[in-house]
Coordinates of C-alpha atoms and ligand atoms in Angstrom, one line a residue:
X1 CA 36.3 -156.5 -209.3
X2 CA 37.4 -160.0 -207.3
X3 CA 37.5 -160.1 -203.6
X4 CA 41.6 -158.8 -202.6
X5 CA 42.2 -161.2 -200.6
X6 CA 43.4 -164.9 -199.9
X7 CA 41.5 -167.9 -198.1
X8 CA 43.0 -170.1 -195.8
X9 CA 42.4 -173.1 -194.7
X10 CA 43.9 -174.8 -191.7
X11 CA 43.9 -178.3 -192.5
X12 CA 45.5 -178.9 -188.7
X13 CA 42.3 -177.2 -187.1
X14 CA 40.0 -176.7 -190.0
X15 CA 39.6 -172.8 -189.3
X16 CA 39.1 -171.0 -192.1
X17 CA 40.6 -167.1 -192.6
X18 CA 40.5 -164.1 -194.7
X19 CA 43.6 -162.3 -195.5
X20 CA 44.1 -159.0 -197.3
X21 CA 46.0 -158.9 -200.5
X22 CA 47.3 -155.5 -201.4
X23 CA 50.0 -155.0 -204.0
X24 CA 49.8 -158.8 -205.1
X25 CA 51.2 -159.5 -201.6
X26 CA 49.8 -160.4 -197.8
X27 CA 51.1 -159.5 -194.7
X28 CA 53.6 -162.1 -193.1
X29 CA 52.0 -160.3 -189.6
X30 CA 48.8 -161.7 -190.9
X31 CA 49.8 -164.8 -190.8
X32 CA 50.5 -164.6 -186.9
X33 CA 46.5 -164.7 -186.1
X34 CA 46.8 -168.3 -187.6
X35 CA 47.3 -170.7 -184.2
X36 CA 46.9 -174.0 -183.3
X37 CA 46.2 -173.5 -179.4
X38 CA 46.1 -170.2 -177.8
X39 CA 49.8 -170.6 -176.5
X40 CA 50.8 -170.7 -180.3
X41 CA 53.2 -168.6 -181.4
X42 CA 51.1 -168.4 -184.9
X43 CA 52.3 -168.7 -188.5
X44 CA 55.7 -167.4 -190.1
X45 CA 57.0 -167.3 -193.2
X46 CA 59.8 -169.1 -194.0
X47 CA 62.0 -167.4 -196.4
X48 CA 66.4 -168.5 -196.0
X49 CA 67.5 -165.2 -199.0
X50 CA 64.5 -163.4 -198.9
X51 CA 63.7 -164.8 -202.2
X52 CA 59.8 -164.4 -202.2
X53 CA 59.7 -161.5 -199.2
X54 CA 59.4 -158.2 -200.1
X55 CA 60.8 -156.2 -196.9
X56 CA 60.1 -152.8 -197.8
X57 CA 57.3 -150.6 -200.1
X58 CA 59.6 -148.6 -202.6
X59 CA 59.7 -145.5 -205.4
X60 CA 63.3 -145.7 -206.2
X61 CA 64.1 -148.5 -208.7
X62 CA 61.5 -150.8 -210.6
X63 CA 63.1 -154.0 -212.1
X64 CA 61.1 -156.6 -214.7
X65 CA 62.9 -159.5 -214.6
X66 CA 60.9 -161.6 -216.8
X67 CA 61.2 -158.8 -219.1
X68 CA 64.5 -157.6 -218.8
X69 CA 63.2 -154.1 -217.7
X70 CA 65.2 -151.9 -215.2
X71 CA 63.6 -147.8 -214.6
X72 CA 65.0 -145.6 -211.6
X73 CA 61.7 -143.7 -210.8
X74 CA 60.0 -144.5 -213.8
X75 CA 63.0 -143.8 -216.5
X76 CA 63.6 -146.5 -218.5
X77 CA 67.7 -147.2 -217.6
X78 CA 68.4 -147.2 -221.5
X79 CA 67.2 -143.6 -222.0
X80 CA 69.0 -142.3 -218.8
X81 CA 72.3 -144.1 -220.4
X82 CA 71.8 -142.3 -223.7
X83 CA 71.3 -138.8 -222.3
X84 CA 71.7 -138.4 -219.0
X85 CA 74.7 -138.4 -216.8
X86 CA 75.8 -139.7 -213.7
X87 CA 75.8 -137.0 -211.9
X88 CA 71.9 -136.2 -212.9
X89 CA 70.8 -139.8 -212.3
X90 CA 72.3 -139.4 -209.1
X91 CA 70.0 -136.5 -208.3
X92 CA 67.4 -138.2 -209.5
X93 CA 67.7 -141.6 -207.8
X94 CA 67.6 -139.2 -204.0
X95 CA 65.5 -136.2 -204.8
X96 CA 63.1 -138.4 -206.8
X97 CA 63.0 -135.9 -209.6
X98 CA 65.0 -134.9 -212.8
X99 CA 66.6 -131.3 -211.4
X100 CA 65.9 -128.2 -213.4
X101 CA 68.8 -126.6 -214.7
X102 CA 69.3 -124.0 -211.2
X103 CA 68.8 -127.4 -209.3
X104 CA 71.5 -129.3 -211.4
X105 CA 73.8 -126.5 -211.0
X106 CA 73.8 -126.2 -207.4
X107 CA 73.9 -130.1 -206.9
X108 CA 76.9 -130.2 -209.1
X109 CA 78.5 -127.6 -206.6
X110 CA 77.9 -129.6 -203.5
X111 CA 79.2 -132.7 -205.1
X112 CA 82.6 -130.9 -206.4
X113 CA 83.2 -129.0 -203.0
X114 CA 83.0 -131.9 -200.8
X115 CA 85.7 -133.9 -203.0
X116 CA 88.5 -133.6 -200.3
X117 CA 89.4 -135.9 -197.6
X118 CA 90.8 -134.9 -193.8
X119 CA 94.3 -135.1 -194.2
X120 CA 94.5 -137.7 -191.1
X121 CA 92.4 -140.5 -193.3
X122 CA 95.0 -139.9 -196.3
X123 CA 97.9 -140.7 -193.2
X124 CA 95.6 -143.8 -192.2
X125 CA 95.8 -145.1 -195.6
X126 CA 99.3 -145.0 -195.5
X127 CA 99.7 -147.0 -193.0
X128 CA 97.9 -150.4 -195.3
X129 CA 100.3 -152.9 -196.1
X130 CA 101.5 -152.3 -200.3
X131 CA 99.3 -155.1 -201.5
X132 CA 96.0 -154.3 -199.7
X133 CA 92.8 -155.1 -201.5
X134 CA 91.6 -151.3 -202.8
X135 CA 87.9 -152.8 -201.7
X136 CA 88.7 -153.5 -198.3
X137 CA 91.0 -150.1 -198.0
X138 CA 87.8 -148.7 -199.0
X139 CA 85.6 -150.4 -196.5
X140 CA 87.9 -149.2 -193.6
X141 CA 88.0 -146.1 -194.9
X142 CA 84.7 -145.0 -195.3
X143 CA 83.9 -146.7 -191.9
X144 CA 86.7 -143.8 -190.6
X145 CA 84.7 -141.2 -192.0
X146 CA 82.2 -141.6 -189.4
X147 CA 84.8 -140.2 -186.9
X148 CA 85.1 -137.0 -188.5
X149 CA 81.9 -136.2 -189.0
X150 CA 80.2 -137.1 -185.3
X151 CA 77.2 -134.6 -186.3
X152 CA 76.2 -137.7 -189.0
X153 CA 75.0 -139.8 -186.3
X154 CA 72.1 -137.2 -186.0
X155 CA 70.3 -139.1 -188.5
X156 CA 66.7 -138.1 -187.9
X157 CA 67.6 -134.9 -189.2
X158 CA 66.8 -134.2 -193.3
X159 CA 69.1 -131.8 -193.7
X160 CA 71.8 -133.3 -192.3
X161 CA 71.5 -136.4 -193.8
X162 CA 71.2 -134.4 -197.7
X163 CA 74.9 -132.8 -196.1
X164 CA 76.0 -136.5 -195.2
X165 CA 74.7 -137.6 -198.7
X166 CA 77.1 -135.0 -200.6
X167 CA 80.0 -136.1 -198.6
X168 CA 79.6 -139.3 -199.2
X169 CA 78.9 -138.9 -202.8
X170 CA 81.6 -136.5 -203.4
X171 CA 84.7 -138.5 -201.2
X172 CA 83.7 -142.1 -202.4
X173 CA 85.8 -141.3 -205.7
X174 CA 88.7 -140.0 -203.4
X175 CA 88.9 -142.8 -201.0
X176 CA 88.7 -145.2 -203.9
X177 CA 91.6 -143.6 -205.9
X178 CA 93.7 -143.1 -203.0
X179 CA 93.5 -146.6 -202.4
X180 CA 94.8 -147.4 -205.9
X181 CA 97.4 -145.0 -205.6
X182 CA 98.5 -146.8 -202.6
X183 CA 98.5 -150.0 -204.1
X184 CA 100.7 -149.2 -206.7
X185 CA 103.2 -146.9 -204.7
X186 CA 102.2 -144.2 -206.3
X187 CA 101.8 -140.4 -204.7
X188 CA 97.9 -139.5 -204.2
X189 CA 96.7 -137.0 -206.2
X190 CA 94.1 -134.2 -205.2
X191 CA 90.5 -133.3 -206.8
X192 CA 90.9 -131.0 -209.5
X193 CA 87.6 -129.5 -209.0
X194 CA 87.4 -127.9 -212.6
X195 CA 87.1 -131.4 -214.1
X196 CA 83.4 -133.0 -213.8
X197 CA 83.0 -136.0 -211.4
X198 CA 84.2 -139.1 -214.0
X199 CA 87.1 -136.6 -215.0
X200 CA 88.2 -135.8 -211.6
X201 CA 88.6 -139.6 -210.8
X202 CA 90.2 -140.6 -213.7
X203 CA 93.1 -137.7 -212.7
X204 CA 92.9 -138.9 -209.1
X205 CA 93.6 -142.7 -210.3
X206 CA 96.0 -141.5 -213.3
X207 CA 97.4 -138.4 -213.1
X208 CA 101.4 -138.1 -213.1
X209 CA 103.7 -135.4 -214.2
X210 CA 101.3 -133.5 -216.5
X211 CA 100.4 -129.8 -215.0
X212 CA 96.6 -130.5 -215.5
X213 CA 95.2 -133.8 -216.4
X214 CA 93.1 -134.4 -219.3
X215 CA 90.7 -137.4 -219.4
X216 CA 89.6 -138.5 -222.6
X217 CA 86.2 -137.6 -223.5
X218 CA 85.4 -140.9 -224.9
X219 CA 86.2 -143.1 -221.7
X220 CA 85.4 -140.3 -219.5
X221 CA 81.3 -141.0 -221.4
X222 CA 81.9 -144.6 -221.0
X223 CA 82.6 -144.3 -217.3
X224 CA 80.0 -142.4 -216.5
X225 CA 77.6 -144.4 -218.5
X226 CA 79.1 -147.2 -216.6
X227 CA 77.8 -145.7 -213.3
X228 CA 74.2 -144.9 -214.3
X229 CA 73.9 -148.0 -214.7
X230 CA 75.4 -149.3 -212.0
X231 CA 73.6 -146.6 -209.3
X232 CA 70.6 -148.3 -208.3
X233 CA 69.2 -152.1 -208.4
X234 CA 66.4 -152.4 -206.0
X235 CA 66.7 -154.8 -202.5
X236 CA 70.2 -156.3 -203.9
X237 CA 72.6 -157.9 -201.4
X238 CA 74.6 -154.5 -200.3
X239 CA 71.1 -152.4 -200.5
X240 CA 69.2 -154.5 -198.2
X241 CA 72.7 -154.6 -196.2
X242 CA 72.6 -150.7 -196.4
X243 CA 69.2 -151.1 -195.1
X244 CA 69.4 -153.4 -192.4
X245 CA 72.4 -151.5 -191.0
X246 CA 70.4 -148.4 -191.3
X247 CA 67.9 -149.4 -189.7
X248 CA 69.4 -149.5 -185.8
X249 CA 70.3 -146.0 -186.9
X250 CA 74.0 -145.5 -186.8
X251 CA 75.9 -142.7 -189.2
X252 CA 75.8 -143.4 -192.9
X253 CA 79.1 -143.8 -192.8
X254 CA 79.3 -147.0 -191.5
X255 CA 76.5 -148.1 -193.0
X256 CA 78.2 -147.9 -196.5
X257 CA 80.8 -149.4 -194.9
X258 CA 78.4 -152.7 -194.2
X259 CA 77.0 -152.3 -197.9
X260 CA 80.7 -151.9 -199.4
X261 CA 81.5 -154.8 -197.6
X262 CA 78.4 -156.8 -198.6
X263 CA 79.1 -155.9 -202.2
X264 CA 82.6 -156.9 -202.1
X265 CA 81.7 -160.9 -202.5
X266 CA 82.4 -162.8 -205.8
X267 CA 78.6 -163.3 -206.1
X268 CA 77.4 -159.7 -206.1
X269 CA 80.0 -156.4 -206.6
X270 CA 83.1 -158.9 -206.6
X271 CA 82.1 -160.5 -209.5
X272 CA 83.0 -158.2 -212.4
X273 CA 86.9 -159.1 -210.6
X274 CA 86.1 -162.6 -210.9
X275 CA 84.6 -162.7 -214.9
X276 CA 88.0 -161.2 -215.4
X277 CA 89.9 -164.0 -213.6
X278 CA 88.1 -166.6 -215.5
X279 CA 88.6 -165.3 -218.6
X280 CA 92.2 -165.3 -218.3
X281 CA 91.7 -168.6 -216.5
X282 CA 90.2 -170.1 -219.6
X283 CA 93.1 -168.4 -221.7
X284 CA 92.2 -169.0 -225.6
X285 CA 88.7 -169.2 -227.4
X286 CA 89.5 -173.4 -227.8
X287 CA 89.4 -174.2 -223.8
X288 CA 85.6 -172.4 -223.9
X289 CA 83.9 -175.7 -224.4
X290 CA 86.1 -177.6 -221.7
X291 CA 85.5 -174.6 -219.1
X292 CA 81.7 -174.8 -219.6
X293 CA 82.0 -178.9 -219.1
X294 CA 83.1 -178.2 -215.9
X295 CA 81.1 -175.3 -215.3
X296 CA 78.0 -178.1 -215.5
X297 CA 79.3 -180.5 -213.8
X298 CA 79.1 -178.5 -210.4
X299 CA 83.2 -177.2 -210.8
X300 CA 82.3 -173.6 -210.0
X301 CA 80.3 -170.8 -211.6
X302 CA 80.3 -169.3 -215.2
X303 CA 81.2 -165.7 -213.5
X304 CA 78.9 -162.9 -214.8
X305 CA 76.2 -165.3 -215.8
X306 CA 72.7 -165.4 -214.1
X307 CA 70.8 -163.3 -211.9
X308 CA 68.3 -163.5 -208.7
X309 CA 66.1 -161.4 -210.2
X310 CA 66.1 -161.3 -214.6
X311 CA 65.8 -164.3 -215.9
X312 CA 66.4 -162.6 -219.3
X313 CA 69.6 -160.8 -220.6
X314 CA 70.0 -158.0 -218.2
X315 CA 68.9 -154.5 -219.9
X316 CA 72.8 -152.9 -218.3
X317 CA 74.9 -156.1 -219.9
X318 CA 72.8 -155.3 -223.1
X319 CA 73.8 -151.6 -223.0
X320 CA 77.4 -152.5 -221.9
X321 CA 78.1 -154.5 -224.9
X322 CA 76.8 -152.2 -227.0
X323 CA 79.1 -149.4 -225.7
X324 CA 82.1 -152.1 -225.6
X325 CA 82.8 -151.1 -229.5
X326 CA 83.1 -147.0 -228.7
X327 CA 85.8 -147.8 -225.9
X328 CA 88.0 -150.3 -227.5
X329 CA 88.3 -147.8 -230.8
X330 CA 89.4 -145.2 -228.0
X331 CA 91.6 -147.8 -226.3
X332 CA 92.4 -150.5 -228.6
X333 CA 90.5 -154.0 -228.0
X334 CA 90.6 -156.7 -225.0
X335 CA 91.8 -159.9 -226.2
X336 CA 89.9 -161.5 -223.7
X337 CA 87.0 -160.0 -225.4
X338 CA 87.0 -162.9 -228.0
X339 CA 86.8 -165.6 -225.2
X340 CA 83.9 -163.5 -223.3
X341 CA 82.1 -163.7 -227.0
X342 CA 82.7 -167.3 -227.4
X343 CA 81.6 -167.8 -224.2
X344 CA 78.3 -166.4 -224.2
X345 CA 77.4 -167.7 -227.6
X346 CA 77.9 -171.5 -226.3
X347 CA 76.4 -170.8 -223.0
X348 CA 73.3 -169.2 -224.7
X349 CA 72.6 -172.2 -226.8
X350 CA 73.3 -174.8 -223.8
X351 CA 70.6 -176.8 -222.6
X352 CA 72.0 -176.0 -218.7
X353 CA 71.8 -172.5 -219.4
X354 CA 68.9 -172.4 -221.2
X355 CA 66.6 -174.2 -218.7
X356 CA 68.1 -172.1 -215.8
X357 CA 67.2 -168.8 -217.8
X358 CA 70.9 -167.6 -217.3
X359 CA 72.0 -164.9 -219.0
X360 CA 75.4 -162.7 -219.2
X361 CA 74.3 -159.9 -216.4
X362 CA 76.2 -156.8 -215.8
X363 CA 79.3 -158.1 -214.6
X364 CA 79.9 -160.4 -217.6
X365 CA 81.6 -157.4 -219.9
X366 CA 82.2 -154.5 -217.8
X367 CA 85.4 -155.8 -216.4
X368 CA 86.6 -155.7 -220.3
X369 CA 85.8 -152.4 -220.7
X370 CA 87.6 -151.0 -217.3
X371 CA 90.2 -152.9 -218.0
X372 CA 90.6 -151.5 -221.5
X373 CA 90.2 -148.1 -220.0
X374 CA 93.6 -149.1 -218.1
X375 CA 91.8 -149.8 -215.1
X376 CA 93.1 -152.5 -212.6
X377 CA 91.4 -155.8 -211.8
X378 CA 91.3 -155.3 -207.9
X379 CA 89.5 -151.4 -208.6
X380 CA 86.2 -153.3 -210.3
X381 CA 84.7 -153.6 -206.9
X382 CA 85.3 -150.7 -206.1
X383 CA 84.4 -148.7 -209.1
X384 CA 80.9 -150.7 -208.8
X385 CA 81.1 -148.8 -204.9
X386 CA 81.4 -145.4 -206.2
X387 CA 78.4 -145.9 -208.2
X388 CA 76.2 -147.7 -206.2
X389 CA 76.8 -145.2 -202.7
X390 CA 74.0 -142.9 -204.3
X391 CA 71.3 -145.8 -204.8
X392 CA 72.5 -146.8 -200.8
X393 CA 72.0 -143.6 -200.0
X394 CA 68.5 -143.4 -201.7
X395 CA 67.4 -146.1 -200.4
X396 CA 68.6 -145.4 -196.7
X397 CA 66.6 -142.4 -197.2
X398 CA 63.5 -143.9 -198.1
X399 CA 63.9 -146.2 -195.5
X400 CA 63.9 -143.4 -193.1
X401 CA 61.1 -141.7 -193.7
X402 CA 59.0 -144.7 -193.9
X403 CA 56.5 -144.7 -190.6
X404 CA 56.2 -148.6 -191.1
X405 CA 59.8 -149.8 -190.6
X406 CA 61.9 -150.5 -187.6
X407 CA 65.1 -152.1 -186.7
X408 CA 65.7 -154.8 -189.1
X409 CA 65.1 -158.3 -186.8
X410 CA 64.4 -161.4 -188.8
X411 CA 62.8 -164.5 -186.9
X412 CA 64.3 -167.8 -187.2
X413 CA 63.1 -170.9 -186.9
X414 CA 64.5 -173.3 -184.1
X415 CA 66.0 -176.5 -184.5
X416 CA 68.5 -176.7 -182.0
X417 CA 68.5 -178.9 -179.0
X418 CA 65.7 -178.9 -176.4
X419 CA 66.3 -177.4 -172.9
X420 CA 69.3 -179.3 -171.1
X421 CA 71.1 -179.2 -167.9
X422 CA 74.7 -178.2 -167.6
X423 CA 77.2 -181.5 -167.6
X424 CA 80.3 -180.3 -165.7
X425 CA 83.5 -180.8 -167.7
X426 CA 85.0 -183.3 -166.0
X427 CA 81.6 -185.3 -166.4
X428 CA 81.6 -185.3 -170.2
X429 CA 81.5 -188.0 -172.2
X430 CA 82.2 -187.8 -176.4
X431 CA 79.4 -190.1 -177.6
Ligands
CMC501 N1 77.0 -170.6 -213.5 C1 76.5 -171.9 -213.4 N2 75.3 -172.2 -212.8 C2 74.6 -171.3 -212.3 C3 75.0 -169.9 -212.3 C4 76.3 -169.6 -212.9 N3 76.7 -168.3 -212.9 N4 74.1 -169.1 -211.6 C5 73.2 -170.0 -211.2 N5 73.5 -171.3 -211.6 C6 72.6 -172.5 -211.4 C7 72.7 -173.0 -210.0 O1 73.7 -173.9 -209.8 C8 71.3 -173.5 -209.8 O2 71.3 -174.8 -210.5 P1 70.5 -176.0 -209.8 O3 69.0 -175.6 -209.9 O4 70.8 -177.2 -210.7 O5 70.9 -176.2 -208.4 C9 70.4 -172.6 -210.6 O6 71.3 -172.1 -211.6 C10 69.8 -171.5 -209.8 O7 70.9 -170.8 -209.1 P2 70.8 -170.1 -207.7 O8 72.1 -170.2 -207.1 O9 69.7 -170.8 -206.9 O10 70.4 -168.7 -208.1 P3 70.4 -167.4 -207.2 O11 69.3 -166.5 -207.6 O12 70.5 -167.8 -205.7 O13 71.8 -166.8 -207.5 C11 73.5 -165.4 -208.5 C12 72.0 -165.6 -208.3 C13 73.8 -164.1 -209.2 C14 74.2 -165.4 -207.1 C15 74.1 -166.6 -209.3 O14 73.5 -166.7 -210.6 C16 75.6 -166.6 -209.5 O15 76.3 -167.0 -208.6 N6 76.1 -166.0 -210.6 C17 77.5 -165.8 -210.8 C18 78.0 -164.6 -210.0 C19 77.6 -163.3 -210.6 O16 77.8 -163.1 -211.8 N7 77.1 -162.4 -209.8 C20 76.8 -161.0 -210.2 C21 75.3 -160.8 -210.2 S1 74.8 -159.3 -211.1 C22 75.6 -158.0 -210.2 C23 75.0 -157.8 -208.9 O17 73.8 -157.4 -208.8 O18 75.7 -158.0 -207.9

């Protein structure tokens, strides 16, 4: 078996040094031994996005971008789609195991009691102007939580943090459809706790004279195969946010609050809102060409296209599409689905795209589909939130009972002005 390790030269000094490679990776802290002059500060690693630093050692989520390969603990996404539901995946993605049917039972319990809100948040939300973003009512929200619950803050505790966790779980869906409710005027509606978790929201976002609501079995499946998919991606934008918050150990409560807020922007959870703007942007199949002509010419971004980490079609868009057929047959069809199509077949055979390995990722036709499902623009976001608080959650978790982190502290590199002395106001001179 070869040597696990890496040679370095110095070419500045000429030292020469050994450093261990485990898990195809070094140590950045072993780069610290390599100085010029005792006084050095020693080696960093330079890394502006984190795109070639791994900050963490994980179990939860195991991505193949090459490949196109997504598992959450080893399941392979596309099986967990096919029969598993939210709810289970959920389970899955914190307690690290499928549950057995006892353990299913009584998670589904904690989940469906914890559905209601203190009445004081739901008097909070009032109080948002008509036209508030549902994201950012969800942000603030979720951040309020934190107040009610002052035990949260004990996070050291594991048994406090699983009670935390089936809060968080259970009133994200709550939050989220109040804030729709507000935003159209409309009276919020209570969990109906005999409904499952996809069929609860749906009656919180929808529900209007009927006695007891009735969500459609075939969107109600869509939905939730929506959210397995969307539950977990490894160190994304919001996780790593999640994380980083975490880490100086404040309530989970706020810390979804950061990662909500993280995922909010165009070019991570926002951007399922933003395919959807473009495609009505574009307007009819025959502007396609002209809108990728700009696209390559630096005028913006072809929304739902490309990916930090697959640089092939992303497994979820694949399973997305798939499912797109099932919903619009329930629903009746998008026309922006047509310009969505068009799109991707011109991209896919473009030299830009091609060479760039972009391909549609998840966000490219799961806006169709909630919007088919009668589900407004501004909610993508936030819909995307709902989903993802259990992979924050896991991950928060893991990072917690990991005896090798700390509080999340970057280094920089300084380039700023050397040390100078004070010039009195008066004194000052524009050069
Ligand atoms: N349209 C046009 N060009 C693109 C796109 C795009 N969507 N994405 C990347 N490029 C180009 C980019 O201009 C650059 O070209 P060049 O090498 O000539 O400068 C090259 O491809 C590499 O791009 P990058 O910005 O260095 O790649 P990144 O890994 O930093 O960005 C991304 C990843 C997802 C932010 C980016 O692809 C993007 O902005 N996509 C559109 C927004 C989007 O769909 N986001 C959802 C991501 S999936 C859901 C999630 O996990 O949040």
């Amino acid at each position: 078996m070869p040597q696990q390790s890496l040679t370095v030269i110095d070419n500045r000094t000429g030292k020469k040094y050994e450093i261990p490679v485990e898990n195809d990776s070094i140590r950045s802290m072993d780069l610290r031994q390599i100085k010029v002059h005792d006084g050095d500060f020693g080696l960093m690693c330079y890394d502006p996005a984190f795109v070639n630093t791994a900050a963490c050692r994980s179990r939860i989520t195991y991505i193949d971008g090459d490949q196109g390969i997504l598992r959450y603990r080893g399941y392979p996404i596309e099986e967990l789609a096919e029969h598993s539901t939210y709810l289970e995946t959920a389970y899955l993605l914190l307690n690290g195991e499928l549950p057995d049917a006892k353990e299913y039972e009584d998670w589904i319990y904690q989940v469906t009691h914890h559905t209601f809100i203190h009445e004081n948040v739901k008097h909070m939300m009032e109080s948002f102007r008509y036209d508030a973003h549902p994201m950012g009512m969800l942000a603030s929200t979720v951040a309020a939580l934190s107040t009610f619950y002052p035990e949260a803050k004990n996070v050291m505790d594991p048994e406090n943090r699983q009670h935390q966790a089936f809060r968080l779980i259970a009133k994200m869906p709550t939050l989220a459809a109040f804030s729709y409710r507000h935003s159209i005027g409309m009276p919020y509606v209570y969990p109906d706790n005999d409904l499952s978790y996809i069929g609860n929201f749906l009656n919180m976002m929808f529900r209007t004279t009927e006695l007891k609501y009735v969500p459609d079995p075939v969107l109600e499946k869509a939905l939730d195969v929506l959210f397995i998919l969307h539950a977990d991606h490894e160190q994304n934008c919001s996780t790593s946010a999640m994380r980083g918050v975490g880490s100086s150990h404040p309530d989970p409560y706020v810390a979804i609050a950061a990662a909500t807020a993280a995922l909010y922007g165009p070019l991570h959870g926002g951007a399922n809102e933003a395919v959807l703007r473009m495609l009505r942007q574009i307007g009819n199949k025959q502007r396609v060409p002209e809108f990728v002509k700009k696209v390559k010419a630096g005028e913006g971004r072809l929304m739902g296209f490309g990916h930090r980490v697959y640089k092939s079609y992303d497994p979820r868009a694949k399973i997305i599409k798939r499912m797109a057929d099932a919903v619009f047959e329930a629903s009746g069809s998008n026309p922006l689905l047509d310009i969505a199509l068009e799109l991707e077949r011109i991209a896919l055979s473009d030299d830009y795209f091609v060479t760039r390995r972009l391909y549609p990722n998840v966000d490219f036709y799961s806006g169709l589909i909630y919007q088919a499902m009668g589900l407004p623009v501004d909610m993508f976001p936030v819909l995307f939130a709902i989903a993802r608080t259990v992979g924050w959650l896991a991950q928060w978790e893991e990072m917690l009972r990991d005896p090798e982190q700390k509080i999340a502290r970057p280094r920089q590199i300084y380039l700023g002005e050397e040390k100078r002395a004070y010039v009195p106001r008066e004194m000052r001179r524009k050069k």
